[in-house]
CSV table of C-alpha atoms in Angstrom, one decimal:
chain,number,residue,atom,x,y,z
V,1,HIS,CA,0.0,0.0,0.0
V,2,ILE,CA,1.4,3.4,-1.0
V,3,ASP,CA,-0.1,6.4,0.7
V,4,TYR,CA,1.4,9.3,-1.2
V,5,ARG,CA,-0.1,12.0,1.0
V,6,LYS,CA,1.3,10.5,4.2
V,7,HIS,CA,4.5,9.4,2.5
V,8,GLN,CA,4.0,5.9,3.8
V,9,ILE,CA,4.4,2.4,2.4
V,10,GLN,CA,2.7,-0.5,4.2
V,11,LEU,CA,3.4,-4.1,3.5
V,12,PHE,CA,0.9,-7.0,3.9
V,13,ASP,CA,1.1,-10.7,4.3
V,14,PRO,CA,-0.7,-11.9,1.2
V,15,ALA,CA,-2.6,-14.5,3.3
V,16,ASP,CA,-4.2,-11.7,5.3
V,17,PHE,CA,-4.8,-9.1,2.5
V,18,GLU,CA,-8.3,-8.1,1.6
V,19,ALA,CA,-9.2,-5.9,-1.4
V,20,PRO,CA,-10.0,-2.4,-0.2
V,21,ASP,CA,-13.6,-1.1,-0.6
V,22,ASP,CA,-14.5,1.8,-2.9
V,23,TYR,CA,-11.3,1.4,-4.9
V,24,ILE,CA,-11.1,1.0,-8.7
V,25,SER,CA,-9.5,-2.3,-9.5
V,26,LEU,CA,-7.2,-2.7,-12.6
V,27,PRO,CA,-5.6,-6.0,-13.7
V,28,ILE,CA,-1.8,-6.1,-13.8
V,29,ARG,CA,0.6,-8.7,-15.1
V,30,MET,CA,4.0,-9.6,-13.7
V,31,LYS,CA,7.0,-9.9,-15.9
V,32,ILE,CA,10.4,-10.4,-14.4
V,33,ASN,CA,8.9,-9.4,-11.0
V,34,LYS,CA,7.6,-6.0,-12.4
V,35,PRO,CA,3.9,-5.0,-12.9
V,36,TYR,CA,2.6,-4.2,-16.3
V,37,ILE,CA,-0.8,-2.8,-17.3
V,38,ASN,CA,-2.6,-2.4,-20.6
V,39,GLY,CA,-3.8,1.0,-21.8
V,40,GLU,CA,-4.9,3.1,-24.8
V,41,ALA,CA,-3.0,6.2,-25.9
V,42,SER,CA,-4.9,8.6,-28.1
V,43,LEU,CA,-2.4,10.9,-29.8
V,44,SER,CA,-3.1,14.5,-30.7
V,45,ASP,CA,-3.6,13.7,-34.4
V,46,GLY,CA,-6.3,11.2,-33.6
V,47,THR,CA,-4.1,8.1,-33.7
V,48,VAL,CA,-5.1,5.5,-31.1
V,49,VAL,CA,-2.5,2.9,-29.9
V,50,GLN,CA,-3.0,0.0,-27.6
V,51,VAL,CA,0.0,0.2,-25.2
V,52,ASP,CA,1.6,-2.2,-22.7
V,53,LEU,CA,3.0,-0.1,-19.9
V,54,LEU,CA,5.4,-0.8,-17.1
V,55,VAL,CA,3.9,0.5,-13.8
V,56,ASP,CA,7.0,2.3,-12.4
V,57,THR,CA,6.8,4.0,-9.0
V,58,GLY,CA,10.4,5.1,-9.5
V,59,ALA,CA,9.9,7.2,-12.6
V,60,GLY,CA,9.3,10.9,-12.1
V,61,VAL,CA,7.0,11.3,-15.1
V,62,PRO,CA,3.3,10.9,-15.6
V,63,LEU,CA,3.7,8.8,-18.8
V,64,LEU,CA,6.5,7.8,-21.1
V,65,LEU,CA,6.1,6.3,-24.5
V,66,HIS,CA,8.8,4.5,-26.5
V,67,THR,CA,8.3,5.9,-30.0
V,68,ASN,CA,10.2,3.0,-31.6
V,69,SER,CA,8.1,0.3,-29.9
V,70,HIS,CA,5.0,0.7,-32.3
V,71,PRO,CA,4.8,1.8,-35.9
V,72,THR,CA,2.2,4.5,-35.2
V,73,LEU,CA,3.7,6.0,-32.1
V,74,HIS,CA,5.3,9.4,-32.9
V,75,LEU,CA,6.1,12.8,-31.5
V,76,PRO,CA,3.3,15.4,-31.3
V,77,ASP,CA,3.5,18.6,-33.3
V,78,GLN,CA,4.6,20.6,-30.2
V,79,TYR,CA,7.4,19.2,-28.0
V,80,ILE,CA,10.6,20.3,-26.3
V,81,LYS,CA,13.8,18.4,-26.0
V,82,GLY,CA,15.7,17.8,-22.8
V,83,LYS,CA,15.8,15.8,-19.6
V,84,LEU,CA,12.4,14.2,-19.0
V,85,GLY,CA,12.6,13.5,-15.3
V,86,MET,CA,14.4,11.4,-12.8
V,87,GLY,CA,14.3,7.6,-12.7
V,88,LEU,CA,16.2,5.2,-10.5
V,89,GLY,CA,18.9,5.0,-13.2
V,90,GLY,CA,19.3,8.7,-13.4
V,91,TYR,CA,17.8,11.4,-15.7
V,92,LEU,CA,15.6,10.3,-18.6
V,93,GLU,CA,16.5,12.1,-21.8
V,94,GLY,CA,14.2,12.6,-24.8
V,95,TYR,CA,11.3,14.8,-25.6
V,96,VAL,CA,8.3,16.1,-23.7
V,97,GLY,CA,4.8,16.8,-25.3
V,98,ARG,CA,1.2,15.9,-24.7
V,99,ILE,CA,-1.2,13.2,-25.9
V,100,ALA,CA,-4.9,13.8,-26.2
V,101,GLU,CA,-5.8,11.1,-23.7
V,102,LEU,CA,-4.6,8.0,-21.8
V,103,THR,CA,-7.2,5.4,-21.0
V,104,VAL,CA,-6.5,2.7,-18.4
V,105,GLY,CA,-9.5,0.5,-17.6
V,106,ASN,CA,-12.3,2.9,-16.9
V,107,LEU,CA,-10.0,5.8,-16.0
V,108,ARG,CA,-9.5,8.5,-18.6
V,109,PHE,CA,-6.7,11.1,-18.3
V,110,PRO,CA,-7.0,13.9,-20.9
V,111,ASP,CA,-4.2,16.1,-22.2
V,112,VAL,CA,-1.5,14.0,-20.5
V,113,LEU,CA,2.0,15.4,-20.2
V,114,THR,CA,4.0,12.7,-21.9
V,115,SER,CA,7.7,11.9,-22.4
V,116,PHE,CA,8.8,10.4,-25.6
V,117,GLN,CA,12.0,8.3,-25.8
V,118,ASP,CA,13.4,5.5,-27.9
V,119,VAL,CA,14.3,2.2,-26.1
V,120,GLU,CA,17.1,-0.1,-26.8
V,121,PRO,CA,16.2,-2.5,-29.6
V,122,ALA,CA,17.3,-5.5,-27.4
V,123,TRP,CA,14.4,-4.6,-25.1
V,124,LEU,CA,11.9,-4.7,-28.0
V,125,ALA,CA,13.2,-8.1,-29.2
V,126,ASP,CA,12.8,-9.7,-25.7
V,127,PRO,CA,9.1,-10.6,-25.0
V,128,GLU,CA,9.9,-10.6,-21.2
V,129,LYS,CA,11.1,-7.0,-21.3
V,130,PHE,CA,9.0,-5.5,-24.2
V,131,ARG,CA,6.9,-2.5,-23.3
V,132,ASN,CA,5.5,0.5,-25.1
V,133,GLY,CA,6.3,2.8,-22.2
V,134,ILE,CA,6.0,3.6,-18.5
V,135,LEU,CA,3.1,4.6,-16.3
V,136,GLY,CA,5.0,6.8,-13.9
V,137,ASN,CA,4.9,8.2,-10.4
V,138,GLU,CA,3.6,11.6,-11.3
V,139,LEU,CA,0.3,10.0,-12.4
V,140,LEU,CA,0.2,7.3,-9.7
V,141,SER,CA,0.7,9.8,-7.0
V,142,ARG,CA,-2.7,11.3,-7.7
V,143,PHE,CA,-4.1,8.1,-6.1
V,144,ASP,CA,-4.0,6.0,-2.9
V,145,VAL,CA,-2.6,2.8,-4.3
V,146,TYR,CA,-2.6,-0.9,-3.4
V,147,PHE,CA,-0.6,-3.5,-5.4
V,148,ASP,CA,-1.8,-7.1,-5.1
V,149,TYR,CA,1.0,-8.8,-6.9
V,150,ILE,CA,-0.1,-12.3,-6.0
V,151,HIS,CA,-3.6,-12.0,-7.6
V,152,GLY,CA,-2.6,-9.5,-10.3
V,153,TYR,CA,-4.5,-6.3,-9.4
V,154,MET,CA,-3.8,-2.7,-8.7
V,155,TYR,CA,-6.4,-0.7,-6.6
V,156,LEU,CA,-6.7,3.0,-7.0
V,157,LYS,CA,-8.7,5.7,-5.1
V,158,SER,CA,-8.3,9.3,-6.2
V,159,TYR,CA,-7.3,11.9,-3.7
V,160,ARG,CA,-9.4,14.5,-5.5
V,161,SER,CA,-13.0,14.6,-6.5
V,162,LYS,CA,-12.2,16.4,-9.8
V,163,PRO,CA,-9.4,15.6,-12.2
V,164,GLU,CA,-6.4,18.0,-12.1
V,165,ALA,CA,-4.5,19.2,-15.1
V,166,PHE,CA,-1.0,17.8,-15.8
V,167,THR,CA,1.5,20.7,-15.5
V,168,MET,CA,5.2,20.9,-15.9
V,169,ASP,CA,8.0,23.3,-15.1
V,170,ARG,CA,7.4,26.7,-16.6
V,171,SER,CA,10.9,28.1,-16.1
V,172,GLY,CA,13.1,25.9,-18.3
V,173,ILE,CA,15.4,25.0,-15.3
V,174,VAL,CA,16.3,21.4,-14.5
V,175,LEU,CA,17.6,21.2,-11.0
V,176,PHE,CA,19.7,18.6,-9.2
V,177,ALA,CA,19.6,18.3,-5.4
V,178,TYR,CA,22.8,17.3,-3.6
V,179,GLY,CA,24.6,17.6,-0.2
V,180,PRO,CA,24.1,15.7,3.1
V,181,GLU,CA,20.5,17.1,3.5
V,182,PHE,CA,19.8,17.2,-0.3
V,183,ASN,CA,19.0,20.9,0.1
V,184,ARG,CA,21.6,22.4,-2.2
V,185,PHE,CA,20.5,22.8,-5.8
V,186,VAL,CA,22.5,23.1,-9.0
V,187,VAL,CA,21.2,23.9,-12.5
V,188,ARG,CA,21.7,20.7,-14.5
V,189,GLU,CA,20.1,21.9,-17.7
V,190,VAL,CA,18.5,25.0,-19.2
V,191,ILE,CA,15.9,24.4,-21.9
V,192,ASP,CA,16.3,26.4,-25.1
V,193,GLN,CA,14.0,29.4,-25.7
V,194,SER,CA,12.8,29.2,-22.1
V,195,PRO,CA,12.4,31.9,-19.4
V,196,ALA,CA,15.6,30.6,-17.7
V,197,GLN,CA,17.6,31.0,-20.9
V,198,ASP,CA,16.1,34.5,-21.5
V,199,ALA,CA,17.3,35.4,-18.0
V,200,ASP,CA,20.8,34.1,-18.6
V,201,ILE,CA,20.7,31.3,-16.1
V,202,ARG,CA,23.4,28.8,-16.9
V,203,ILE,CA,24.3,25.1,-16.3
V,204,ASP,CA,26.3,24.7,-13.0
V,205,ASP,CA,24.7,27.8,-11.4
V,206,ILE,CA,24.0,27.0,-7.8
V,207,VAL,CA,20.6,28.3,-6.6
V,208,THR,CA,21.0,29.9,-3.1
V,209,LYS,CA,17.7,31.8,-2.7
V,210,VAL,CA,14.2,31.5,-4.1
V,211,ARG,CA,12.0,34.5,-3.6
V,212,GLY,CA,14.4,35.8,-1.0
V,213,THR,CA,14.4,32.6,1.1
V,214,SER,CA,17.5,30.5,1.5
V,215,THR,CA,17.2,27.2,-0.4
V,216,LYS,CA,18.3,25.3,2.8
V,217,TYR,CA,14.6,25.6,3.8
V,218,PHE,CA,13.4,24.0,0.5
V,219,THR,CA,13.1,20.5,-0.9
V,220,LEU,CA,13.6,19.8,-4.6
V,221,ASP,CA,9.9,19.2,-4.9
V,222,GLY,CA,9.1,22.5,-3.2
V,223,ILE,CA,11.2,24.5,-5.6
V,224,ASN,CA,9.8,22.6,-8.6
V,225,GLN,CA,6.2,23.4,-7.4
V,226,ILE,CA,7.1,27.1,-7.4
V,227,LEU,CA,8.5,26.8,-10.9
V,228,GLN,CA,5.2,25.3,-12.0
V,229,LYS,CA,3.1,28.2,-10.9
V,230,LYS,CA,0.7,29.9,-13.3
V,231,PRO,CA,2.1,31.7,-16.4
V,232,GLY,CA,3.1,35.3,-15.8
V,233,THR,CA,4.3,34.6,-12.2
V,234,ARG,CA,7.6,36.3,-11.6
V,235,ILE,CA,10.2,34.4,-9.6
V,236,ARG,CA,13.3,36.0,-8.1
V,237,LEU,CA,16.4,33.8,-7.8
V,238,GLN,CA,19.8,34.3,-6.2
V,239,LEU,CA,22.6,32.2,-7.8
V,240,LEU,CA,26.2,31.4,-7.2
V,241,ARG,CA,28.2,31.3,-10.4
V,242,GLY,CA,31.8,30.4,-9.5
V,243,LYS,CA,32.6,32.9,-6.8
V,244,ASP,CA,30.1,35.5,-8.0
V,245,THR,CA,26.6,36.0,-6.5
V,246,ILE,CA,24.1,37.1,-9.1
V,247,ARG,CA,20.4,37.8,-9.1
V,248,ARG,CA,17.9,37.0,-11.8
V,249,GLU,CA,14.1,37.3,-12.2
V,250,ILE,CA,12.2,34.9,-14.5
V,251,THR,CA,8.6,35.2,-15.7
V,252,LEU,CA,7.0,31.8,-16.0
V,253,ARG,CA,5.3,30.7,-19.2
V,254,ASP,CA,4.0,27.5,-20.7
V,255,LEU,CA,6.7,25.7,-22.7
V,256,ILE,CA,4.4,23.2,-24.5
């Protein structure tokens, strides 16, 4: 059981587990001890693709599609290139855009923020590893989740009564947290033609203050939430570039 709001994981003896009431149940399949689920991806041009997705609680994206895993999977008209998010193996690189809708069982997710990435051909050739993409943590975290691996079900209950839109960073800054408390933050990448590039923020700049507050009081998630605020929001940053302290202001806008 994963309770994202309480940041808790609870383990059950399968012999004592009972399916929770008032949850949506979705069938999952286990391949090499990992859960997979079937879904339907509706692309922005009307193309509909049946997809086999790895359910990955370690992937910091809502949805990732491997464009070379199916002949009709392709990039949308609007996309940006860069680091897609953080996985257990490090940053995922590729493209970010949106699909019209993802359907999983009776659940429908419109206008899904989607990462696009090619996968190694060896994975596609191995039926035990084949997948069309990943259902990631940024989508799963909208739910209270139970995994019943023994019987092959995932149980979901939404935290919200109404669906919420999928948003992404509106600054163009990709940050990396480091240090003993993971409360030091360095710019890992700057997206082309973004507010961060317009403000001359550079790779390897260290962010020391956000809106006048020292970053030692922030988490990476907290800073990223600020950088996802509505378009037009102005964010003041203090940065350390080498030995020089510099100040920049960025105005957030939608990148895709």
